[in-house]
Short mmCIF file of C-alpha atoms in Angstrom, two decimals:
data_model
loop_
_atom_site.label_atom_id
_atom_site.label_comp_id
_atom_site.label_asym_id
_atom_site.label_seq_id
_atom_site.Cartn_x
_atom_site.Cartn_y
_atom_site.Cartn_z
CA MET A 1 -4.73 -7.14 -18.80
CA GLU A 2 -7.66 -5.46 -17.03
CA ASP A 3 -10.18 -7.88 -18.56
CA TYR A 4 -7.94 -10.82 -17.69
CA ALA A 5 -7.43 -9.60 -14.13
CA ASN A 6 -11.14 -9.08 -13.58
CA ARG A 7 -11.78 -12.73 -14.49
CA LEU A 8 -9.36 -13.99 -11.85
CA LYS A 9 -10.67 -15.53 -8.67
CA ILE A 10 -9.18 -14.22 -5.42
CA GLU A 11 -8.69 -16.52 -2.44
CA TYR A 12 -6.94 -15.88 0.85
CA GLU A 13 -5.69 -17.74 3.89
CA LEU A 14 -5.03 -16.11 7.25
CA TYR A 15 -2.04 -17.34 9.29
CA SER A 16 -1.72 -16.52 12.98
CA PRO A 17 0.85 -18.80 14.67
CA GLN A 18 1.90 -18.11 18.24
CA GLY A 19 4.98 -15.94 18.60
CA VAL A 20 4.68 -14.50 15.09
CA ASN A 21 2.59 -11.57 13.89
CA PRO A 22 -0.38 -12.63 11.73
CA TRP A 23 -0.28 -12.39 7.95
CA VAL A 24 -2.60 -13.22 5.09
CA GLU A 25 -1.68 -14.87 1.80
CA VAL A 26 -3.76 -13.82 -1.19
CA LYS A 27 -3.84 -16.05 -4.26
CA PHE A 28 -5.09 -15.23 -7.75
CA ARG A 29 -6.50 -18.15 -9.76
CA ASP A 30 -7.58 -18.42 -13.37
CA ASP A 31 -10.82 -19.97 -14.62
CA LYS A 32 -9.20 -23.42 -14.45
CA GLY A 33 -8.40 -22.97 -10.78
CA ASP A 34 -4.66 -22.72 -11.37
CA GLU A 35 -2.71 -20.21 -9.29
CA VAL A 36 -1.24 -17.47 -11.48
CA ALA A 37 0.13 -15.19 -8.74
CA HIS A 38 0.16 -14.67 -4.99
CA ILE A 39 1.18 -12.04 -2.44
CA ASN A 40 1.46 -11.83 1.35
CA ILE A 41 0.12 -8.98 3.46
CA ARG A 42 1.57 -8.17 6.89
CA TRP A 43 1.69 -5.35 9.42
CA ASP A 44 4.96 -3.42 9.13
CA GLN A 45 5.31 -1.19 12.22
CA LYS A 46 2.83 1.55 11.28
CA LYS A 47 1.37 0.38 7.99
CA LEU A 48 0.10 -2.56 6.02
CA HIS A 49 2.71 -4.06 3.70
CA ALA A 50 1.98 -6.46 0.85
CA TYR A 51 5.02 -8.05 -0.72
CA PHE A 52 6.21 -10.74 -3.11
CA THR A 53 9.74 -11.96 -3.82
CA GLY A 54 10.54 -14.36 -6.64
CA VAL A 55 11.56 -14.69 -10.26
CA ARG A 56 11.11 -11.84 -12.73
CA GLU A 57 8.29 -13.44 -14.71
CA LYS A 58 6.12 -13.97 -11.63
CA ALA A 59 6.89 -10.54 -10.19
CA GLU A 60 5.98 -8.78 -13.44
CA ARG A 61 2.79 -10.83 -13.82
CA LEU A 62 1.75 -9.97 -10.25
CA ALA A 63 2.52 -6.27 -10.74
CA SER A 64 0.42 -6.23 -13.91
CA ILE A 65 -2.51 -7.84 -12.12
CA LEU A 66 -2.32 -5.48 -9.14
CA SER A 67 -2.00 -2.47 -11.44
CA ALA A 68 -5.07 -3.59 -13.37
CA PHE A 69 -6.93 -3.67 -10.05
CA GLY A 70 -5.95 -0.04 -9.37
CA ALA A 71 -2.83 -0.38 -7.20
CA ASN A 72 0.43 1.46 -7.75
CA ALA A 73 2.50 -1.68 -8.35
CA GLU A 74 5.89 -2.18 -9.96
CA ALA A 75 8.21 -5.18 -10.26
CA LYS A 76 11.76 -4.26 -9.27
CA GLU A 77 15.04 -6.14 -8.96
CA ARG A 78 17.45 -6.10 -6.04
CA GLY A 79 20.27 -8.47 -5.19
CA GLY A 80 19.30 -10.92 -7.91
CA TYR A 81 15.68 -11.18 -6.70
CA TRP A 82 12.57 -9.58 -8.14
CA TYR A 83 9.98 -8.15 -5.79
CA VAL A 84 6.70 -6.25 -5.62
CA ASN A 85 5.79 -4.03 -2.66
CA LEU A 86 2.48 -2.38 -1.79
CA TYR A 87 1.69 -0.24 1.23
CA THR A 88 -1.58 0.81 2.85
CA ASP A 89 -2.75 3.31 0.21
CA SER A 90 -2.10 0.98 -2.72
CA ILE A 91 -3.54 -1.95 -0.79
CA THR A 92 -6.81 -0.12 -0.12
CA ALA A 93 -6.90 1.19 -3.70
CA ILE A 94 -7.83 -2.33 -4.81
CA ARG A 95 -11.62 -2.49 -4.53
CA ARG A 96 -12.25 -6.16 -5.30
CA LYS A 97 -14.57 -7.57 -2.63
CA GLU A 98 -12.47 -10.69 -1.96
CA TRP A 99 -9.27 -8.65 -1.61
CA LEU A 100 -10.88 -6.27 0.87
CA GLU A 101 -12.24 -9.22 2.85
CA ALA A 102 -8.69 -10.58 3.14
CA VAL A 103 -7.35 -7.24 4.36
CA ARG A 104 -10.19 -6.84 6.88
CA ALA A 105 -9.56 -10.33 8.22
CA LEU A 106 -5.90 -9.46 8.77
CA VAL A 107 -6.71 -6.17 10.51
CA GLU A 108 -9.19 -7.82 12.86
CA GLU A 109 -6.67 -10.56 13.70
CA LEU A 110 -3.94 -7.99 14.32
CA TYR A 111 -6.27 -6.26 16.78
CA ARG A 112 -7.32 -9.53 18.44
CA ARG A 113 -3.68 -10.46 18.94
CA GLY A 114 -2.84 -7.04 20.39
CA VAL A 115 -0.47 -6.08 17.56
CA ILE A 116 -2.48 -2.91 16.83
CA ASN A 117 -4.71 -0.90 19.14
CA GLU A 118 -8.36 0.03 18.70
CA GLU A 119 -7.57 3.42 17.17
CA GLN A 120 -5.28 1.83 14.57
CA ARG A 121 -7.85 -0.84 13.78
CA ASP A 122 -10.62 1.71 13.28
CA ARG A 123 -8.42 3.89 11.09
CA LEU A 124 -7.44 0.95 8.90
CA LEU A 125 -11.01 -0.30 8.60
CA THR A 126 -12.12 3.20 7.59
CA GLU A 127 -9.45 3.29 4.87
CA ILE A 128 -10.44 -0.20 3.70
CA ASN A 129 -14.11 0.71 3.52
CA ALA A 130 -13.67 4.12 1.90
CA GLY A 131 -10.58 3.54 -0.21
CA PRO A 132 -7.75 6.05 -0.47
CA ASN A 133 -8.53 9.74 -0.82
CA VAL A 134 -6.57 11.15 -3.75
CA VAL A 135 -5.98 14.69 -4.96
CA GLU A 136 -4.00 15.75 -8.03
CA ILE A 137 -1.50 18.59 -7.68
CA ALA A 138 0.86 19.61 -10.48
CA GLY A 139 -0.06 16.41 -12.32
CA VAL A 140 0.93 14.20 -9.38
CA GLU A 141 -1.64 12.07 -7.58
CA LEU A 142 -1.25 12.51 -3.83
CA SER A 143 -3.00 10.76 -0.97
CA VAL A 144 -4.96 12.69 1.63
CA ARG A 145 -5.62 11.51 5.16
CA ALA A 146 -6.73 13.00 8.45
CA GLN A 147 -4.48 12.43 11.45
CA ALA A 148 -5.99 12.84 14.90
CA THR A 149 -4.73 12.42 18.45
CA ASN A 150 -5.96 13.69 21.81
CA LYS A 151 -3.87 16.83 21.27
CA TYR A 152 -4.41 17.78 17.65
CA LYS A 153 -6.09 17.13 14.32
CA ARG A 154 -4.39 17.67 11.00
CA ILE A 155 -4.62 16.83 7.31
CA GLU A 156 -1.70 15.19 5.52
CA ILE A 157 -1.20 15.41 1.74
CA TYR A 158 1.60 13.16 0.59
CA TYR A 159 3.12 11.05 -2.16
CA LEU A 160 5.07 7.84 -1.61
CA PRO A 161 7.20 7.22 -4.72
CA VAL A 162 7.86 3.62 -5.72
CA SER A 163 11.28 4.41 -7.19
CA PRO A 164 13.93 7.17 -7.34
CA ALA A 165 12.74 7.96 -10.88
CA ALA A 166 9.17 8.49 -9.66
CA PHE A 167 10.49 10.68 -6.85
CA ASP A 168 12.52 12.82 -9.26
CA ALA A 169 9.53 13.22 -11.59
CA ALA A 170 7.25 14.32 -8.73
CA VAL A 171 9.75 16.83 -7.32
CA LYS A 172 10.37 18.26 -10.79
CA ALA A 173 6.61 18.61 -11.36
CA PHE A 174 6.20 20.55 -8.12
CA ARG A 175 9.17 22.82 -8.85
CA ASP A 176 7.93 23.47 -12.39
CA ALA A 177 4.57 24.46 -10.91
CA GLY A 178 6.25 27.05 -8.69
CA PHE A 179 6.44 25.09 -5.44
CA GLU A 180 9.57 25.65 -3.34
CA GLU A 181 11.12 22.78 -1.40
CA GLY A 182 11.21 23.58 2.30
CA VAL A 183 8.51 26.21 1.84
CA HIS A 184 5.64 24.43 0.11
CA PHE A 185 6.76 20.82 0.37
CA THR A 186 9.30 18.52 1.98
CA ALA A 187 10.88 15.58 0.18
CA LYS A 188 13.00 12.55 0.97
CA ARG A 189 14.47 10.44 -1.82
CA PRO A 190 14.04 6.63 -1.60
CA GLU A 191 17.46 5.07 -1.06
CA GLY A 192 18.92 1.82 0.16
CA GLY A 193 15.58 0.03 0.14
CA LYS A 194 14.00 2.69 2.38
CA LEU A 195 10.84 4.48 1.34
CA GLY A 196 10.92 8.06 0.19
CA HIS A 197 8.16 10.63 0.45
CA VAL A 198 6.93 14.03 -0.64
CA TYR A 199 4.72 15.95 1.82
CA ILE A 200 2.80 19.06 0.81
CA LYS A 201 2.80 21.61 3.62
CA VAL A 202 -0.81 22.27 4.60
CA PRO A 203 -1.67 25.72 6.00
CA ALA A 204 -2.51 25.68 9.70
CA ALA A 205 -6.07 26.71 8.92
CA PHE A 206 -6.63 23.35 7.22
CA GLY A 207 -5.14 21.37 10.08
CA VAL A 208 -8.03 21.72 12.48
#
């Protein structure tokens, strides 16, 4: 799949109608120019969100392509529909030039339209340019990011599971490694379509 995915051409179109937040549609085309998959990227409150909803075959094909590009992608079913979701870390994990150009175009348009502020734009562009920072703890790959405001600076180490099964596996791995929930990490299980998370507690000395 990786060889196939690398041969695909990536195209995008930015949409910015009045009264609606901008979004970008990314299409993947084969060597004949036929579209084999597509996904939309939007701004979802505090993060970038790429999503697709459709039939199982198309969702699984898209997830395979995105995974081959380096994203943490999975096709899942809910209410009779199949979908694929990516958030900022997985979006920026894809390092194809055309994909990153699409994401940059969206971020700049979000800023131009006043949907995000200058600090948010600069943070997103930094993540796009550098890619996600990843550290492995207890066999689990976690993202690392610096959070800064006028009042404080801190480092966040976190994992965003794509499913309850992934959440359970991560929590078990931490417990098996001797980590105590509430002491060394905090966790929230994904339920009802809402994202879950696992945050490693960083000593105060590392938060400056």
